[in-house]
Coordinates of C-alpha atoms and ligand atoms in Angstrom, one line a residue:
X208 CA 0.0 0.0 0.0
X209 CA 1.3 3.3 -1.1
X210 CA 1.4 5.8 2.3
X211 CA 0.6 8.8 2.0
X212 CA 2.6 11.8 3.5
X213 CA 2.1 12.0 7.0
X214 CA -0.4 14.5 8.3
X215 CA -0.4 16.2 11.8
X216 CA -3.2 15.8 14.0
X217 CA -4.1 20.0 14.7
X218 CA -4.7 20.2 11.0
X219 CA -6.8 16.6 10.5
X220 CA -9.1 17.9 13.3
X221 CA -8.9 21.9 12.6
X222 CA -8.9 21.7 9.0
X223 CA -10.3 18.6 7.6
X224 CA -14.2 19.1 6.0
X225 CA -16.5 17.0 4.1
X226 CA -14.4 17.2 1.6
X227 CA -11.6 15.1 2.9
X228 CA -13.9 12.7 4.1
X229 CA -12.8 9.4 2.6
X230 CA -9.8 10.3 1.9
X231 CA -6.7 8.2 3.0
X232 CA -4.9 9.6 5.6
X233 CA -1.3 8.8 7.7
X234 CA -1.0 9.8 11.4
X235 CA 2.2 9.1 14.0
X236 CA 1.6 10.0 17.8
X237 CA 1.6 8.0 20.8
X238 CA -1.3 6.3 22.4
X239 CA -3.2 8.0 25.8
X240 CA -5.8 4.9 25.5
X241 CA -7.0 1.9 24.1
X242 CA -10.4 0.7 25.2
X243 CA -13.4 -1.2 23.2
X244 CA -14.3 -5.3 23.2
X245 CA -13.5 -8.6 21.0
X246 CA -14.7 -7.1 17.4
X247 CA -13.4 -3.5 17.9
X248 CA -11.0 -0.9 19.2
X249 CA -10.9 2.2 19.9
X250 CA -7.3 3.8 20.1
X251 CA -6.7 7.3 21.0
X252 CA -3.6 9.0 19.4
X253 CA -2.3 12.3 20.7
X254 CA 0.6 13.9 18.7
X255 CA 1.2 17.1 20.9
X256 CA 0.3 19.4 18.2
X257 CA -3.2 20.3 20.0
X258 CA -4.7 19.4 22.9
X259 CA -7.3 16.9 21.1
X260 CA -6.6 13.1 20.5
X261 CA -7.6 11.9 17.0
X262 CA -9.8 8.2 17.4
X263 CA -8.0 5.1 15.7
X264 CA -10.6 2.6 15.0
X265 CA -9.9 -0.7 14.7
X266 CA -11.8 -4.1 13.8
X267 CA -10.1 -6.1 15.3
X268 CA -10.3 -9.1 12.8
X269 CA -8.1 -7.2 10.3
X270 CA -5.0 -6.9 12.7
X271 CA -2.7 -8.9 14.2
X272 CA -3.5 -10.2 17.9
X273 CA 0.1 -9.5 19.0
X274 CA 0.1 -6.2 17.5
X275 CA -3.2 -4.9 19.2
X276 CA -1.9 -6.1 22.6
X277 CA 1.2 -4.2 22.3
X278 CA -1.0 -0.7 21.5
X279 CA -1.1 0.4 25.3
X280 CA -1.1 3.9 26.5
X281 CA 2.7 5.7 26.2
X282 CA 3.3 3.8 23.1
X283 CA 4.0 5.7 20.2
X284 CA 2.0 3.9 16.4
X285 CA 1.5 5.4 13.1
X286 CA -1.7 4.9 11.6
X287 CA -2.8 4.9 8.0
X288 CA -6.4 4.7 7.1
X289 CA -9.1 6.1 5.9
X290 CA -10.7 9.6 7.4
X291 CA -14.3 9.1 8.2
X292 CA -16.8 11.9 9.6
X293 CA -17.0 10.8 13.5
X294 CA -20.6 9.4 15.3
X295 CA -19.1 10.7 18.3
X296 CA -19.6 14.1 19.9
X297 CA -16.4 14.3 21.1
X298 CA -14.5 14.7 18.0
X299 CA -15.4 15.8 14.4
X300 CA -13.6 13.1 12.5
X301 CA -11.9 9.7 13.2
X302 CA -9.9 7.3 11.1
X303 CA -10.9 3.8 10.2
X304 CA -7.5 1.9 10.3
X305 CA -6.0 0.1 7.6
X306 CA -2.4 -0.2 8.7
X307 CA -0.8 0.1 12.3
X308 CA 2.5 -0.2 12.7
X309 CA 4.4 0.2 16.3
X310 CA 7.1 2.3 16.5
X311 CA 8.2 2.3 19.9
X312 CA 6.8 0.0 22.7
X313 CA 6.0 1.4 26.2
X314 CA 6.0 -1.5 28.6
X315 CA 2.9 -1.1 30.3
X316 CA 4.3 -2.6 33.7
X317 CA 6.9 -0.1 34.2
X318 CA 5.7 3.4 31.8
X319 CA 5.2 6.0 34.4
X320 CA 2.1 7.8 33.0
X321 CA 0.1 4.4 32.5
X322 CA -3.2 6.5 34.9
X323 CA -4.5 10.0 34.5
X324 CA -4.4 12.4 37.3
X325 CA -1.0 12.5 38.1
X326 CA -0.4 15.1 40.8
X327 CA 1.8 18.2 39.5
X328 CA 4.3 17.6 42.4
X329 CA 4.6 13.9 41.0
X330 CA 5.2 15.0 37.3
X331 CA 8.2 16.9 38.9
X332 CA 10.1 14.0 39.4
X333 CA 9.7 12.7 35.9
X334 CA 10.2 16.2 34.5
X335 CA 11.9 13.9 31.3
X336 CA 8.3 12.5 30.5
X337 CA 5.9 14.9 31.5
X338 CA 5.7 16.7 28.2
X339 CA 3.4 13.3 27.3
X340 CA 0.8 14.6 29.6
X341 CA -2.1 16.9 28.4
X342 CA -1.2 19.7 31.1
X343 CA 2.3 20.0 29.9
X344 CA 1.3 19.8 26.5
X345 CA -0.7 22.8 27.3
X346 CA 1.3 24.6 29.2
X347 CA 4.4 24.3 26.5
X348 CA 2.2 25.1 23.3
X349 CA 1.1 28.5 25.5
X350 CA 4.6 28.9 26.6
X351 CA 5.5 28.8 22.6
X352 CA 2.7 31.5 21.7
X353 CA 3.7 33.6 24.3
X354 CA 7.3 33.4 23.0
X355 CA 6.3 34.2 19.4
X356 CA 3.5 37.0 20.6
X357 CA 6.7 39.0 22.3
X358 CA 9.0 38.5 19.0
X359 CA 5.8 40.2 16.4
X360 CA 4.4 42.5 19.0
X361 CA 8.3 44.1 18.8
X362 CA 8.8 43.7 15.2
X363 CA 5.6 45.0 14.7
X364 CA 6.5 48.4 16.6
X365 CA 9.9 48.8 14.9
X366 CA 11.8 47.7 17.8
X367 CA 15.2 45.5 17.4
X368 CA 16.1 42.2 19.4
X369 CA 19.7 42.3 20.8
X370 CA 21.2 39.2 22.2
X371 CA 23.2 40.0 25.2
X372 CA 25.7 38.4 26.5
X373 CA 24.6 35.6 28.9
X374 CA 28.6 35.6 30.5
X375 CA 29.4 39.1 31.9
X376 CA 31.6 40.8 34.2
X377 CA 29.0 43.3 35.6
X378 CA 26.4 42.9 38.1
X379 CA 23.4 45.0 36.7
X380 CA 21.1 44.2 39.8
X381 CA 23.6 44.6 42.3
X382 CA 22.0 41.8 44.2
X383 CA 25.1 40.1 44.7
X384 CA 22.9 36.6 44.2
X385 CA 25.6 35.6 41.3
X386 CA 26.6 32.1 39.7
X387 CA 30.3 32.3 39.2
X388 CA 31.9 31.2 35.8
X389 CA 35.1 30.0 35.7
X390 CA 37.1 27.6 34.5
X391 CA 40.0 27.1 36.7
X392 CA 40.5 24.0 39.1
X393 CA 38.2 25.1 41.8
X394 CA 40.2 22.7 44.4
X395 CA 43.6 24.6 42.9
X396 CA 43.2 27.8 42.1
X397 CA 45.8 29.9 41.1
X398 CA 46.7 32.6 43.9
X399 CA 48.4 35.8 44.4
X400 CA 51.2 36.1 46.4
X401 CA 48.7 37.7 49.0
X402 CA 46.8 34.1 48.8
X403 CA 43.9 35.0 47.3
X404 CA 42.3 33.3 44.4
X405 CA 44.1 35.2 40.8
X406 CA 41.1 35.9 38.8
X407 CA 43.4 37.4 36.4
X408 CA 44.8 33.8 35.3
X409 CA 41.1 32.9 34.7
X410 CA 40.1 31.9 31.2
X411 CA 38.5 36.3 30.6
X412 CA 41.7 37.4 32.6
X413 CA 38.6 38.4 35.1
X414 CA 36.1 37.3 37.3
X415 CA 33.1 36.7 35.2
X416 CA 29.2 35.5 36.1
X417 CA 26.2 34.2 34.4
X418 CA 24.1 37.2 33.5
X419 CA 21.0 38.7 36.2
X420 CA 20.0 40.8 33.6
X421 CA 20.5 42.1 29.8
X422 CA 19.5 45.3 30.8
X423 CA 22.8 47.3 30.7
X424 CA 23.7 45.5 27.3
X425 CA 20.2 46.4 26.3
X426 CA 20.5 50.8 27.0
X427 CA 23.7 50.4 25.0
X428 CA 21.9 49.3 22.0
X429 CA 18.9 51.7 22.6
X430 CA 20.8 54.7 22.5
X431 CA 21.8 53.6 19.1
X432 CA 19.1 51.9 17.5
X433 CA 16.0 53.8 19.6
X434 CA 13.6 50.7 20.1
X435 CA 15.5 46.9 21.5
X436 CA 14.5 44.0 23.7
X437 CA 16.3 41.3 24.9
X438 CA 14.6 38.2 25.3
X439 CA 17.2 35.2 27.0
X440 CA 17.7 33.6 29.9
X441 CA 18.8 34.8 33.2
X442 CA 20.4 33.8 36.3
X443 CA 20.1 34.1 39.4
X444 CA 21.8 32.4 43.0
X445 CA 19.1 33.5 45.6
X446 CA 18.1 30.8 48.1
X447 CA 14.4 31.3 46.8
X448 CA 12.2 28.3 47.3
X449 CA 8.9 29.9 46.1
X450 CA 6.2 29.1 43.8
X451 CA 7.3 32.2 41.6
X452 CA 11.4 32.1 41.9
X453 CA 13.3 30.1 40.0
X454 CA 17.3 30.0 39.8
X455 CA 17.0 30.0 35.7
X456 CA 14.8 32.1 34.4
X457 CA 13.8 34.1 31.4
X458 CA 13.5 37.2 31.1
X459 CA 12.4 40.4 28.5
X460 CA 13.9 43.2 28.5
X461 CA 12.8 46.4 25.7
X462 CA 15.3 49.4 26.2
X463 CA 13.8 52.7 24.9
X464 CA 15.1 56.1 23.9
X465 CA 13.4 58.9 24.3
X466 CA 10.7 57.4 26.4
X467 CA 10.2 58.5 30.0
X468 CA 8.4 57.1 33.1
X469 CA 5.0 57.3 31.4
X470 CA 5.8 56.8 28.3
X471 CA 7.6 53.0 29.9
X472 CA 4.2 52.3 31.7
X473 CA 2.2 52.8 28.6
X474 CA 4.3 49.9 26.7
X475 CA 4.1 47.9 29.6
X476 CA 0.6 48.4 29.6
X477 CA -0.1 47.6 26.0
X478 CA 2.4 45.0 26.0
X479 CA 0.8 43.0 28.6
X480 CA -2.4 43.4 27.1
X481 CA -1.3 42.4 23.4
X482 CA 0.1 39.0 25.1
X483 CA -3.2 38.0 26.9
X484 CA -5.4 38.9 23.9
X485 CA -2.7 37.0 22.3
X486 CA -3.7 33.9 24.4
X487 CA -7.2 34.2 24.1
X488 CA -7.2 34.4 20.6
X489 CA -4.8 31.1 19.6
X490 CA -4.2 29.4 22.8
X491 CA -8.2 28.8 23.1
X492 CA -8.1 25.0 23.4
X493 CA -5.4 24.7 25.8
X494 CA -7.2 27.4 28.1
X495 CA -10.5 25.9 27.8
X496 CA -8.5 22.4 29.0
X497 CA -6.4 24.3 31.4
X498 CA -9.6 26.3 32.6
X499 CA -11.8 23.1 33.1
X500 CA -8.8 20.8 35.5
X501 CA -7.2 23.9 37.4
X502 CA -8.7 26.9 38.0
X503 CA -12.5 27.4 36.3
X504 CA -11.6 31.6 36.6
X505 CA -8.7 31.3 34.6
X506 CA -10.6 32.2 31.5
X507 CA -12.2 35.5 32.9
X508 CA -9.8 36.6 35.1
X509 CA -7.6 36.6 31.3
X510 CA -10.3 38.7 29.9
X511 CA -10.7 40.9 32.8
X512 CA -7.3 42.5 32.2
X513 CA -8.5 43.6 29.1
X514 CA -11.0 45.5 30.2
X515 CA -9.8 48.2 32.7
X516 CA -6.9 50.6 32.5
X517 CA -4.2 49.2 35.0
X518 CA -4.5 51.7 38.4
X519 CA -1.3 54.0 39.1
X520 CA -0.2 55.0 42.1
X521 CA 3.0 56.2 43.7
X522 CA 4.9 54.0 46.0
X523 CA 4.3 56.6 49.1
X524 CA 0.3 56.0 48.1
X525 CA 0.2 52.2 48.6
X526 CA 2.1 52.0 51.6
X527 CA -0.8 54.8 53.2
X528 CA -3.0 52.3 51.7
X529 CA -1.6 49.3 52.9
X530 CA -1.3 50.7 56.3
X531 CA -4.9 52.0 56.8
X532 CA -5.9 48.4 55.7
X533 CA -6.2 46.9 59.0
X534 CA -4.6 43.7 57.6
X535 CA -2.4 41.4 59.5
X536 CA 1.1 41.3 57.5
X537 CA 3.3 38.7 57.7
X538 CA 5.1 41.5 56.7
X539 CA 4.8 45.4 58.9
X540 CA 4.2 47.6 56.3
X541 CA 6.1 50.6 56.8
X542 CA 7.6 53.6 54.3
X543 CA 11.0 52.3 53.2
X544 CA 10.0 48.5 52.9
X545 CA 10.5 46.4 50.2
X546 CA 6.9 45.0 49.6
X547 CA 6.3 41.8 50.3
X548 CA 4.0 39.5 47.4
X549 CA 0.9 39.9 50.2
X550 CA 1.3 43.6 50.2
X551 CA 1.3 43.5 46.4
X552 CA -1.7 41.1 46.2
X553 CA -3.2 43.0 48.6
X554 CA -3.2 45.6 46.2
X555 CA -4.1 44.2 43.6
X556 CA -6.5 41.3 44.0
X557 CA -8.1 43.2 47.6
X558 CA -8.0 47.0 47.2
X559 CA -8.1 47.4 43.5
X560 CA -9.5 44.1 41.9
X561 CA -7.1 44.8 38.9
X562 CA -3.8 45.3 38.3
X563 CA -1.6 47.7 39.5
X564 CA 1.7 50.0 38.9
X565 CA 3.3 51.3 41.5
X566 CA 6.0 54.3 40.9
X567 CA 8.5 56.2 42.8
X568 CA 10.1 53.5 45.2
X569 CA 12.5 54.8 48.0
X570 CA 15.8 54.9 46.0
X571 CA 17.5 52.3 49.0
X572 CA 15.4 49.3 47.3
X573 CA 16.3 50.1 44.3
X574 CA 18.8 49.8 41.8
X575 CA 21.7 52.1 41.3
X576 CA 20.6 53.0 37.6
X577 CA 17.2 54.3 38.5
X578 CA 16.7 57.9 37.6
X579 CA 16.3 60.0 40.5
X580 CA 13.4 61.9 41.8
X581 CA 13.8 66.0 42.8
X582 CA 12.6 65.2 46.8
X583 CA 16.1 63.2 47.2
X584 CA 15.0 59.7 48.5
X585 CA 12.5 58.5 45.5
X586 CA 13.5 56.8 42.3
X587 CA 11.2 56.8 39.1
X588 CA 10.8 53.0 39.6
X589 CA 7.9 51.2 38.1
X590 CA 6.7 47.5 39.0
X591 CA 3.6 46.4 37.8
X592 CA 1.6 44.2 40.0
X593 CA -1.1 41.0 38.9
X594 CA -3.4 39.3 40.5
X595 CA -2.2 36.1 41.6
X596 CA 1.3 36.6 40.4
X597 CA 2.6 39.6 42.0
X598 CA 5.1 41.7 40.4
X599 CA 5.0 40.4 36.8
X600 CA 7.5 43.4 35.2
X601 CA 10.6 45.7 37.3
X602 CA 11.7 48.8 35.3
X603 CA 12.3 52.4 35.6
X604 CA 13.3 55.3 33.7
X605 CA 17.3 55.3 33.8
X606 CA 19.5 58.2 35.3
X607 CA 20.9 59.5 32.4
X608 CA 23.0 62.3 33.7
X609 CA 26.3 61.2 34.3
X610 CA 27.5 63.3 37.9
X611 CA 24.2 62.1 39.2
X612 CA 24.6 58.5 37.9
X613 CA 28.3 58.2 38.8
X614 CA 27.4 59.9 42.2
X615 CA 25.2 57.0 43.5
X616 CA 27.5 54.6 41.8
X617 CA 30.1 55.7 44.8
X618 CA 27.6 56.2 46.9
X619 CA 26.9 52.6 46.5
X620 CA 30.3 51.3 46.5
X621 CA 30.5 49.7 42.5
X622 CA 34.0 49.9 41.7
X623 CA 34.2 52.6 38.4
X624 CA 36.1 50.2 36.8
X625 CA 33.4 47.6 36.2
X626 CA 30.8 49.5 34.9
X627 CA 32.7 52.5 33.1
X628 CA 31.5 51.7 29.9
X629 CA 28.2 52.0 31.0
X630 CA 28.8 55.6 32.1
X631 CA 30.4 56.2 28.5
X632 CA 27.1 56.4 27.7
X633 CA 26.1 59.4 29.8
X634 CA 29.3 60.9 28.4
X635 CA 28.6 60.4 24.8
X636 CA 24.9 61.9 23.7
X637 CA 22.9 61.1 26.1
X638 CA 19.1 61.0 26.8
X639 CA 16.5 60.3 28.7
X640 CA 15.8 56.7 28.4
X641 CA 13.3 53.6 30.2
X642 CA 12.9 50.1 30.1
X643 CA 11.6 47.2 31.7
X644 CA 11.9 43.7 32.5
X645 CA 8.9 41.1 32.3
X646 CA 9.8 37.6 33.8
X647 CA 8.5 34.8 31.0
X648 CA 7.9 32.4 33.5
X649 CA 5.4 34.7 35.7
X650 CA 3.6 36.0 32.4
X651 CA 3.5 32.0 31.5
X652 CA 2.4 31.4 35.2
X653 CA -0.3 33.9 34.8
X654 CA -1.9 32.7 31.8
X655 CA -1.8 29.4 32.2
X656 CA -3.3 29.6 35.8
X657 CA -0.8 27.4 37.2
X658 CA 0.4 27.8 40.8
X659 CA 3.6 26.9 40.6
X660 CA 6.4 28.2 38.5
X661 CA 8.1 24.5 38.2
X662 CA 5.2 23.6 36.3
X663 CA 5.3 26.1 33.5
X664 CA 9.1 26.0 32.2
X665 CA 10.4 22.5 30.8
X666 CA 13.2 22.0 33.2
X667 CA 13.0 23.6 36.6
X668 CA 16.6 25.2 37.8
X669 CA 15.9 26.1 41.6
X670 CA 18.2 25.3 45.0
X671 CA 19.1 21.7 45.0
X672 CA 17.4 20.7 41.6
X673 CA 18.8 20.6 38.5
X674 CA 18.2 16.8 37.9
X675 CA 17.1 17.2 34.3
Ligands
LIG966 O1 12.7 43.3 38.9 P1 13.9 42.7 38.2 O2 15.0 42.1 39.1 O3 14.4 43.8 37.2 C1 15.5 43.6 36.4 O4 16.2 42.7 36.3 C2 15.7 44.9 35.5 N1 17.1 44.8 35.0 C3 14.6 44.9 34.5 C4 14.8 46.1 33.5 O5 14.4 47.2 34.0 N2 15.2 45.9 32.3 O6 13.3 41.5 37.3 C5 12.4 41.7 36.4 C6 11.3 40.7 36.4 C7 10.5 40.6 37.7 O7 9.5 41.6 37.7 C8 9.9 39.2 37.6 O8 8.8 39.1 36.8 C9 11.1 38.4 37.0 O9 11.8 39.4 36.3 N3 11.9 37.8 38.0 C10 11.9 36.5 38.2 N4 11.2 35.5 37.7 C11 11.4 34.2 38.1 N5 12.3 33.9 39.1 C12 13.1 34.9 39.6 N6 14.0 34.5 40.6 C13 12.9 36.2 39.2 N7 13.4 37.4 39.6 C14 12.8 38.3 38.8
LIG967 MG1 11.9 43.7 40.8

């Protein structure tokens, strides 16, 4: 029998009509589940391309016995045969085998995802299979859109991706929380003759780290090119074991010229907005399935952000807010602390009921690149806030003057000599400037309506796991 080329399953359900009814048709996927009696099988095939299994029906008579008994969920078949409208309800078409072939065997003693209804902390642990479940499936298709929806919203603004480096010598943050690279003998280093480790003998003739952020790299390129974004993974060696930290993360970064405070909350704003709309318009079958086993709000609380402008509100504001509250922190809430992810939901999901930027943090929690305000202890932060999540994007307008910016530089205690090609910048033309960061995984987290952030990037890198 001449096969024909093989068709994935998203466009045999999606696209297929009456008139390929009949037609022959050749499918590869692996099996969730093989039920039916003595004259007939039913096999369902799932290829990961959507959500939706196509139905493999069998008559039994026409196969091999050995071959049938073999077909058991985790096993991965291709199917040729012909494409028939379905009886069913659940599906809109099925295919009437006429040649099954196994491909791979998954022995159903030992195969892992034999049951449905795993639990998420279970999958976890076999991080290497969970991809074959329908949640996963979900989650990565989103995680994809989301991924492409940042690349065209950008192009489709004018603005440039830059890849910065993800080995640096610079800590952008200046939170210290830093994976060292190196690759010297770390049980003999070279030393100087005061006995300290020679970073100079190191393979960059420097100490170097994995990058916390690709912001600096990024306002380079914007005061060249206007309109950037970085878009790569970041690094970072905090001893966070939340549900929304993760040691490896990803992270995008636009870098504007000529754009100021407002004009930075305004992109945020639309940018978040375009992604969610994003979601809801090509991600609907994964939501409805991700809606229906997690979180039945999921769906409106997506739509909900669409519908009201974000509230703005000064740092100084909230904490009054907070503090009027009469709300038992974990936390105290006081002017000068760094909020806390119940203060921010507090915000958000309590006072507001929709998400939230807050501006003008005191310029101790901040970083030393934030433009700063007249009054002396404010800096023209921005974080904005979501339900459930938290902060979901950092950024600020940058100081662009350069006594002002190399003033809190010493101030702070960075040595000029690690960052003074940064201040070249403020030497050389400058302007005034903004940007942001958006964490994927908390945008991911958000619309997918997952709890945890293991659960929406493929392989997990927090404290004490990196198994995978
Ligand atoms: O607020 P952050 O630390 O800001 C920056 O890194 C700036 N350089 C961004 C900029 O202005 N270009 O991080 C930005 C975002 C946070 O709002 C959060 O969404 C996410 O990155 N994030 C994390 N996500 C997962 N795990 C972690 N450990 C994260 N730390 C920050
Ligand atoms: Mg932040």
């Amino acid at each position: 029998m001449e096969k024909p080329k093989r068709t994935v399953i998203r466009k045999l359900l999606k696209e297929s009509g009456r008139e390929q009814f009949g037609q022959l048709v050749h499918v590869k996927g692996w099996v969730r589940t093989k039920r039916g009696n003595k004259n007939i099988a039913f096999i369902a095939v799932n290829d990961g391309t959507i959500i939706h299994n196509i139905q493999v029906v069998a008559e039994v008579r026409n196969f091999d016995e050995n071959l049938l008994k073999q077909i058991n969920t985790g096993a991965c078949i291709a199917v040729t045969g012909t494409l028939v409208e379905s009886p069913g309800q659940e599906q809109p078409v099925e295919i009437q085998a006429v040649e099954i072939e196994m491909l791979g065997f998954a022995d159903p003693e030992t195969f892992p995802l034999q049951k449905k209804g795993h639990s998420l902390e279970f999958l976890r642990e076999i991080a290497h299979l969970r991809p074959r479940t329908n949640t996963f499936g979900a989650i990565l298709r989103i995680r994809h859109a989301m991924a492409f929806a940042i690349h065209k919203f950008f192009n489709d603004i004018g603005f440039y991706y830059i890849h910065s480096p993800i080995i640096t010598g610079s800590d952008a943050e200046g939170a210290g929380a830093m994976f060292h690279v190196t690759a010297m003998d770390i049980d003999n280093p070279p030393r100087t003759t005061e006995g300290k480790v020679d970073y100079t003998q190191d393979f960059f003739g420097k100490e170097t780290n994995l990058t916390v952020s690709g912001q600096l790299e990024a306002e380079l390129a914007a005061l060249a090119l206007s309109g950037v974004y970085t878009f790569g993974p970041t690094f970072r060696a905090e001893n966070s074991n939340t549900p929304r930290h993760l040691a490896e993360f990803w992270m995008i970064e636009p870098e504007m010229a000529f754009y100021d405070i407002r004009d930075n909350m305004d992109l945020a704003e639309e940018f978040l907005k375009y992604l969610i709309r994003y979601a809801l318009d090509h991600c609907m079958d994964d939501l409805e399935f991700l809606n229906k086993m997690y979180d039945n709000e999921l769906i409106d609380r997506l739509k909900q952000i669409l519908d009201n402008p974000f509230e703005r509100l000064s740092y100084t504001k909230a904490i009054e807010i907070l503090m009027a509250s009469g709300q038992d922190f974990e936390f105290p809430v006081d002017w000068g602390l760094d909020l806390q992810s119940e203060h921010e939901r507090y915000l958000v999901e309590k006072h507001f009921g929709k998400p939230v930027i807050l501006t003008d943090y005191p310029k101790e929690i901040k970083a030393f690149y934030m433009k700063q305000n007249e009054d002396g202890k404010t800096v023209r932060a921005m974080d904005v806030l979501f339900p459930k999540i938290g902060e979901i994007i950092g950024g600020s307008q940058r100081e662009e003057v350069y006594d002002r910016l190399l003033q809190r530089i010493h101030e702070l205690g960075i040595p000029e000599k690690d960052v003074w090609w940064y201040l070249e910048t403020r030497k050389y033309g400058t302007t005034v400037h903004s940007g942001f960061g958006l964490g994927f995984e908390r945008l991911v987290l958000f619309v997918t309506g997952m709890s945890n952030i293991r659960d929406v990037i493929p392989f997990p890198r927090t404290p004490q796991n990196a198994e995978f």
